[in-house]
XYZ file of C-alpha atoms in Angstrom:
326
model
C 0.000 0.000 0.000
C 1.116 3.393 -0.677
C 0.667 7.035 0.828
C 1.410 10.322 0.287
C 2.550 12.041 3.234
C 3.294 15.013 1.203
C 1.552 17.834 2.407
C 3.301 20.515 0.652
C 4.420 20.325 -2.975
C 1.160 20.807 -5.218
C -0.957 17.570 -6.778
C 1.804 15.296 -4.940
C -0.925 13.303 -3.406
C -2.930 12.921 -6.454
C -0.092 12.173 -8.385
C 1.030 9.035 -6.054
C -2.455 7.759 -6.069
C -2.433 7.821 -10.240
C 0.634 5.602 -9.858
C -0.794 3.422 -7.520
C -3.644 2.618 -9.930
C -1.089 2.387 -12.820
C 0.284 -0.551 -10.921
C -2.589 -2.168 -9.089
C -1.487 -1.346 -5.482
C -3.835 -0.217 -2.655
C -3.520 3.808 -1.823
C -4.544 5.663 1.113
C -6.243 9.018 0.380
C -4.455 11.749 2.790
C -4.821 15.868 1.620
C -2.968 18.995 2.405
C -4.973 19.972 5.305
C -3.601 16.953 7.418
C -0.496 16.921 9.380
C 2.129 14.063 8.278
C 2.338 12.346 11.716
C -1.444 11.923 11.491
C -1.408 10.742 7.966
C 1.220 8.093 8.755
C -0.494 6.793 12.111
C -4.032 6.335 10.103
C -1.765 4.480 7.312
C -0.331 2.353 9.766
C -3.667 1.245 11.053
C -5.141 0.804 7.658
C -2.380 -1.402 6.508
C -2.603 -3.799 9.296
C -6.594 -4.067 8.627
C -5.793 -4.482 5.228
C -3.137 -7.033 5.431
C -0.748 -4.574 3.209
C 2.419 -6.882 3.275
C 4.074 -3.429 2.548
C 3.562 0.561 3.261
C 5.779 2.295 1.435
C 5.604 6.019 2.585
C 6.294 8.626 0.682
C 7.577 11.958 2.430
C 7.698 15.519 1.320
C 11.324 16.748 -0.111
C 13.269 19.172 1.918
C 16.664 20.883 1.880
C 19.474 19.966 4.568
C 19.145 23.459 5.939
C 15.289 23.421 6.556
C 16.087 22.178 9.892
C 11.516 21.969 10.623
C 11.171 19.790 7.832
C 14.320 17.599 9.221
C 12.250 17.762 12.410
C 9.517 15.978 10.516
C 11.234 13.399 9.019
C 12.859 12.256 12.611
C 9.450 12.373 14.180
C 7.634 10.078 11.143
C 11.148 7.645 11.554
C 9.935 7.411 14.937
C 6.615 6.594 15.204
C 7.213 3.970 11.746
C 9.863 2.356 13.029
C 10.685 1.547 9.170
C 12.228 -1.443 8.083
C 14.045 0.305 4.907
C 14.523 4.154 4.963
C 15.576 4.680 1.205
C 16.865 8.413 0.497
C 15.815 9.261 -3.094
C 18.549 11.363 -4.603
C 18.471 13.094 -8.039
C 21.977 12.028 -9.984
C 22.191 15.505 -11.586
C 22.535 17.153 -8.691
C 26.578 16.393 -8.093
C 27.907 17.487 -5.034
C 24.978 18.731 -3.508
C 23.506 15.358 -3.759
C 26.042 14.272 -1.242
C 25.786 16.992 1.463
C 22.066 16.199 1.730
C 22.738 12.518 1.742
C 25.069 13.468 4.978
C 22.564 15.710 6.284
C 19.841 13.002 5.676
C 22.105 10.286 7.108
C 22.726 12.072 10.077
C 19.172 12.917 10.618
C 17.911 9.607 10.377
C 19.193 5.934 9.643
C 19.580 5.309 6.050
C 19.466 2.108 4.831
C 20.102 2.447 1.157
C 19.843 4.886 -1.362
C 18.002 5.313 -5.065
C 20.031 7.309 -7.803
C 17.286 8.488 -9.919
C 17.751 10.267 -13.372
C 20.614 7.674 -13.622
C 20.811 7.828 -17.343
C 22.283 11.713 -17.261
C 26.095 11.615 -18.166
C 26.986 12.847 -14.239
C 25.744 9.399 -12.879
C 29.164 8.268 -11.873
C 30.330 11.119 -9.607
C 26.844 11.098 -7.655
C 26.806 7.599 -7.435
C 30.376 7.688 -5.779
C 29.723 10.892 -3.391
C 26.706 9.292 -1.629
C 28.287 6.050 -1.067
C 31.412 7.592 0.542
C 29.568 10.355 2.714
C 26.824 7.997 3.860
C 28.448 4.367 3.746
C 25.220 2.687 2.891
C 24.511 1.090 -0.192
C 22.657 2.158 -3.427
C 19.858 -0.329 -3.741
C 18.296 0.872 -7.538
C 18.596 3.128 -10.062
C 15.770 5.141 -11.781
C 16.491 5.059 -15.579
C 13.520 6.582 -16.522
C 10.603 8.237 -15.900
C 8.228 4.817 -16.093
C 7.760 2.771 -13.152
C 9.683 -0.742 -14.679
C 12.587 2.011 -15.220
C 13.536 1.194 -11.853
C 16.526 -1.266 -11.769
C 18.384 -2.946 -8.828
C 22.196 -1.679 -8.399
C 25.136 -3.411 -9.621
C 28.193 -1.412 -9.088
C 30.506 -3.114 -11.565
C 28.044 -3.079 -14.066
C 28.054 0.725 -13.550
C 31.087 1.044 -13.594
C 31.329 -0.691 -17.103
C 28.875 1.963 -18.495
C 30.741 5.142 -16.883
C 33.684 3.483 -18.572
C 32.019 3.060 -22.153
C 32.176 -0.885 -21.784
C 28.659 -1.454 -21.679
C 26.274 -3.416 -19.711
C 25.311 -6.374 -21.476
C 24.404 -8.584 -18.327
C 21.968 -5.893 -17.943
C 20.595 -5.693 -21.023
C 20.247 -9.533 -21.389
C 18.235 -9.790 -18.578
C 16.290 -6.862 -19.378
C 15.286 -8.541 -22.672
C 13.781 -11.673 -21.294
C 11.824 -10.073 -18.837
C 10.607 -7.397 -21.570
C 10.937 -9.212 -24.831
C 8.224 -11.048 -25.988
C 9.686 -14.281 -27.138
C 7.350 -15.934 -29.756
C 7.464 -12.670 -32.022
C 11.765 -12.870 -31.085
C 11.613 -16.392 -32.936
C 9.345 -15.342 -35.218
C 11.524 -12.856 -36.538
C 14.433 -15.101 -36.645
C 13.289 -17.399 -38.516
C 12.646 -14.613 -40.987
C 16.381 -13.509 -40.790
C 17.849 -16.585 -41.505
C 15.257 -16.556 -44.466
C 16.821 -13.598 -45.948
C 13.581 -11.681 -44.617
C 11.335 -13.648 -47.018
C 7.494 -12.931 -45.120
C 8.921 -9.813 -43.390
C 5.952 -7.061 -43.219
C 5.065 -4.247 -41.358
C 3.439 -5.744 -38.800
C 6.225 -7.678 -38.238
C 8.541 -3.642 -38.574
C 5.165 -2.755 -35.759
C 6.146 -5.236 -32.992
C 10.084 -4.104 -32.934
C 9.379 -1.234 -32.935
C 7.051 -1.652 -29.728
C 9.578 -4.197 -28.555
C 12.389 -1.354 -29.017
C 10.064 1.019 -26.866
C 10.034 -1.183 -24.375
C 13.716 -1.549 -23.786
C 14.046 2.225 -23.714
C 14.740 2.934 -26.955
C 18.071 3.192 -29.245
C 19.764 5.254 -27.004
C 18.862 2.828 -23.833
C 20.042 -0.308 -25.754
C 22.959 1.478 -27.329
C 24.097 2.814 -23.842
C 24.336 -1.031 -22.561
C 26.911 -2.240 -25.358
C 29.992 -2.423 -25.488
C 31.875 0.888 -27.073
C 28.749 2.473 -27.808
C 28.289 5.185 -25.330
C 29.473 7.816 -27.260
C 26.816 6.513 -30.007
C 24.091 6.501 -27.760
C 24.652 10.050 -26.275
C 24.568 11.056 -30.427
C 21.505 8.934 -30.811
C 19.356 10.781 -27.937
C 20.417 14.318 -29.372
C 19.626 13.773 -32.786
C 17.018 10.801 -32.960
C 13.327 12.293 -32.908
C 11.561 9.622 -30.435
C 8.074 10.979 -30.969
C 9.196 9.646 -34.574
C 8.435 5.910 -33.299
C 5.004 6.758 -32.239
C 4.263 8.546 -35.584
C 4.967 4.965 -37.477
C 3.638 3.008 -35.114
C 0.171 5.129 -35.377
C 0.762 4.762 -39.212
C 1.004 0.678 -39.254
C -2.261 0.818 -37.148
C -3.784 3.070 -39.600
C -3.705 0.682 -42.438
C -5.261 -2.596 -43.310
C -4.088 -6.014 -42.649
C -3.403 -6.526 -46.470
C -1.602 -3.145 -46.642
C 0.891 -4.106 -43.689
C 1.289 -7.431 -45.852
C 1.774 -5.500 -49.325
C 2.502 -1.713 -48.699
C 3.337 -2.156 -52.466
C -0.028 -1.877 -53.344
C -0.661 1.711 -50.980
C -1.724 3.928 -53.789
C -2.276 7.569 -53.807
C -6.117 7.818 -52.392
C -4.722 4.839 -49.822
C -2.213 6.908 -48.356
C -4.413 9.561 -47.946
C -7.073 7.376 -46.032
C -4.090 6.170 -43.625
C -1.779 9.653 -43.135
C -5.638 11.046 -42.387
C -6.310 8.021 -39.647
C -2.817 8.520 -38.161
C -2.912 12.075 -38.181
C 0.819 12.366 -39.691
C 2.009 13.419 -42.761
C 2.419 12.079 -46.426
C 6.472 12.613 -45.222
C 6.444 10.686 -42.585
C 4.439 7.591 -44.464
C 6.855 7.564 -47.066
C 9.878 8.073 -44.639
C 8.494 4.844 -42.706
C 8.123 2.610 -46.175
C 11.884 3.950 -46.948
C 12.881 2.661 -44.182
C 11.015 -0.215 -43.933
C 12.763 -1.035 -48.198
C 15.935 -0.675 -46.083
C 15.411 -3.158 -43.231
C 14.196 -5.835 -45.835
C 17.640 -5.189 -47.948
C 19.552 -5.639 -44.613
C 17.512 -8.671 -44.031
C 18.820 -10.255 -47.587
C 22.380 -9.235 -46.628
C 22.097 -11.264 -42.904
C 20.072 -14.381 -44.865
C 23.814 -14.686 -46.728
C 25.823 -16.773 -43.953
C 29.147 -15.140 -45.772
C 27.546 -11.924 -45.544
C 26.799 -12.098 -41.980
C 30.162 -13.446 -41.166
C 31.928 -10.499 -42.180
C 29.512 -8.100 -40.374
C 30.261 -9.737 -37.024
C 34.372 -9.789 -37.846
C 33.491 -5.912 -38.410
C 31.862 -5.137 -34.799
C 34.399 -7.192 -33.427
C 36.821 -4.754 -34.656
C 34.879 -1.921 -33.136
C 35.013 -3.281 -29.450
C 37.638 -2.407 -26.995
C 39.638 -4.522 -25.413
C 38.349 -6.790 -22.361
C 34.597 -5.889 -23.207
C 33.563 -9.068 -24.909
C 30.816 -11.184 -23.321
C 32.292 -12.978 -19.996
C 33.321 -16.911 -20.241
C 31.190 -19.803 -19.816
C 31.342 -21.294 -16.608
């Protein structure tokens, strides 16, 4: 069960209980007129008549030097008596994130640490500062703004990425719990086939699958020598772009995603109309969908795809290969 014990910042509340429904968690309703301590003691009861296994409270922001609000946050550690006390911390914020870790730390008894907005360049030197000023761990990162953005700590793996030698543990494991592996066969199979059968509602489904790995830049990020690329990729790759096809694809008929050859003039009007894109971005998606198929030949030739994979093995640095059987 969650609650809001945010009495201060505006919509806070309301904005905890939309995530709560998002995620199919109970919520107890608090508002601004409340004090905290009150809120927390009626949670407390509510939980235990619910039989919450968990209360996760949330508590209102404050700066080190607001010494009433670090009041607050002593008196609500009391009366909980909270199994975890996680201090949220905002990666961008460099140094400062560490004095208020200290201030926090002293305050109260952390007993780990979230790094949110962990995909910003300046996640290393946060990460570091709150771990030496407060000595307790960092339990997850936020890598996103969606709640399965949230992903447990692993400080080599880190480490890796701040170094521009990927992640690819990370990513692995982040594709089977995200991938959908029928249409991952599926698609395979057409590979190997030289993309024989390939059609855009086949292009529809990676592109959704792509979305839900966190786009180019996310998966880029997570390789091997590719940081650089996927700092290039978020600057200049329009992500609303992905929508835009998606929206076309839906727009047109099954027989259209199985033939776009046959989309005519009064046919693209019907689908650019339904989508509510333009005639530029339907023929930017079939260009690219011609190229994907063409690629698709090339990796159906073994000899072909032999040589691409010699090529990205050139590209990676030293040591950043995937790790040895066991």
């Amino acid at each position: 069960m969650l609650v809001s014990a945010d009495v201060y910042r505006p919509a806070a509340i309301r904005q905890l209980e939309t995530l709560a429904e998002s995620i199919g968690v109970g919520f107890l309703p608090s508002n601004e007129s409340q004090r905290p301590i009150d809120i927390v003691r009626e949670a407390l009861q509510t939980a235990r008549v619910r039989f919450a296994d968990v209360l996760i409270v949330d508590t209102a922001g404050r700066l080190a030097i607001d010494q009433e609000m670090m009041a607050e946050i002593r008196e609500l550690h009391a009366f909980l008596k909270p199994v975890e006390t996680l201090f949220v911390v905002d990666a961008m914020s460099g140094q400062d994130a560490a004095q208020t870790a200290r201030a926090f730390n002293d305050a109260i008894p952390l007993t780990g640490v979230i790094l949110s907005k962990a995909d910003a360049d300046s996640r290393g030197g946060a990460a570091l500062s709150v771990r030496a000023v407060t000595g307790k761990p960092i339990k997850f990162l936020g890598v996103g703004e969606k709640t399965d953005a949230l992903e447990p700590f692993h400080p080599d793996r880190v480490a890796s990425r701040i170094l521009g030698m990927g992640d690819i543990l990370s990513l692995i494991e982040e594709a089977e719990r995200k991938l959908d592996r029928d249409k991952a066969e599926k698609l395979a199979k057409k590979i190997r086939k030289g993309g024989k059968g390939f059609d855009l509602e086949d292009f529809r489904d990676q592109l959704q699958q792509m979305r839900s790995m966190g786009g180019i830049s996310a998966m880029l990020d997570k390789l091997p020598g590719m940081g650089g690329l996927a700092q290039a990729a978020q600057a200049r790759v329009d992500t609303k772009m992905f929508v835009r096809m998606e929206a076309i694809i839906n727009s047109m008929t099954p027989r259209e995603r199985q033939d776009p050859d046959m989309l005519n003039g009064s046919r693209k009007r019907r689908i650019i109309q339904g989508s509510g894109t333009s005639i530029q971005d339907l023929n930017r998606l079939l260009k690219q969908f011609k190229q994907m198929q063409k690629m698709m030949k090339k990796m159906g030739n073994k000899g072909a795809m032999q040589n691409m994979m010699r090529g990205l093995g050139g590209m990676m640095p030293p040591g950043a290969g995937l790790p040895p059987r066991r």
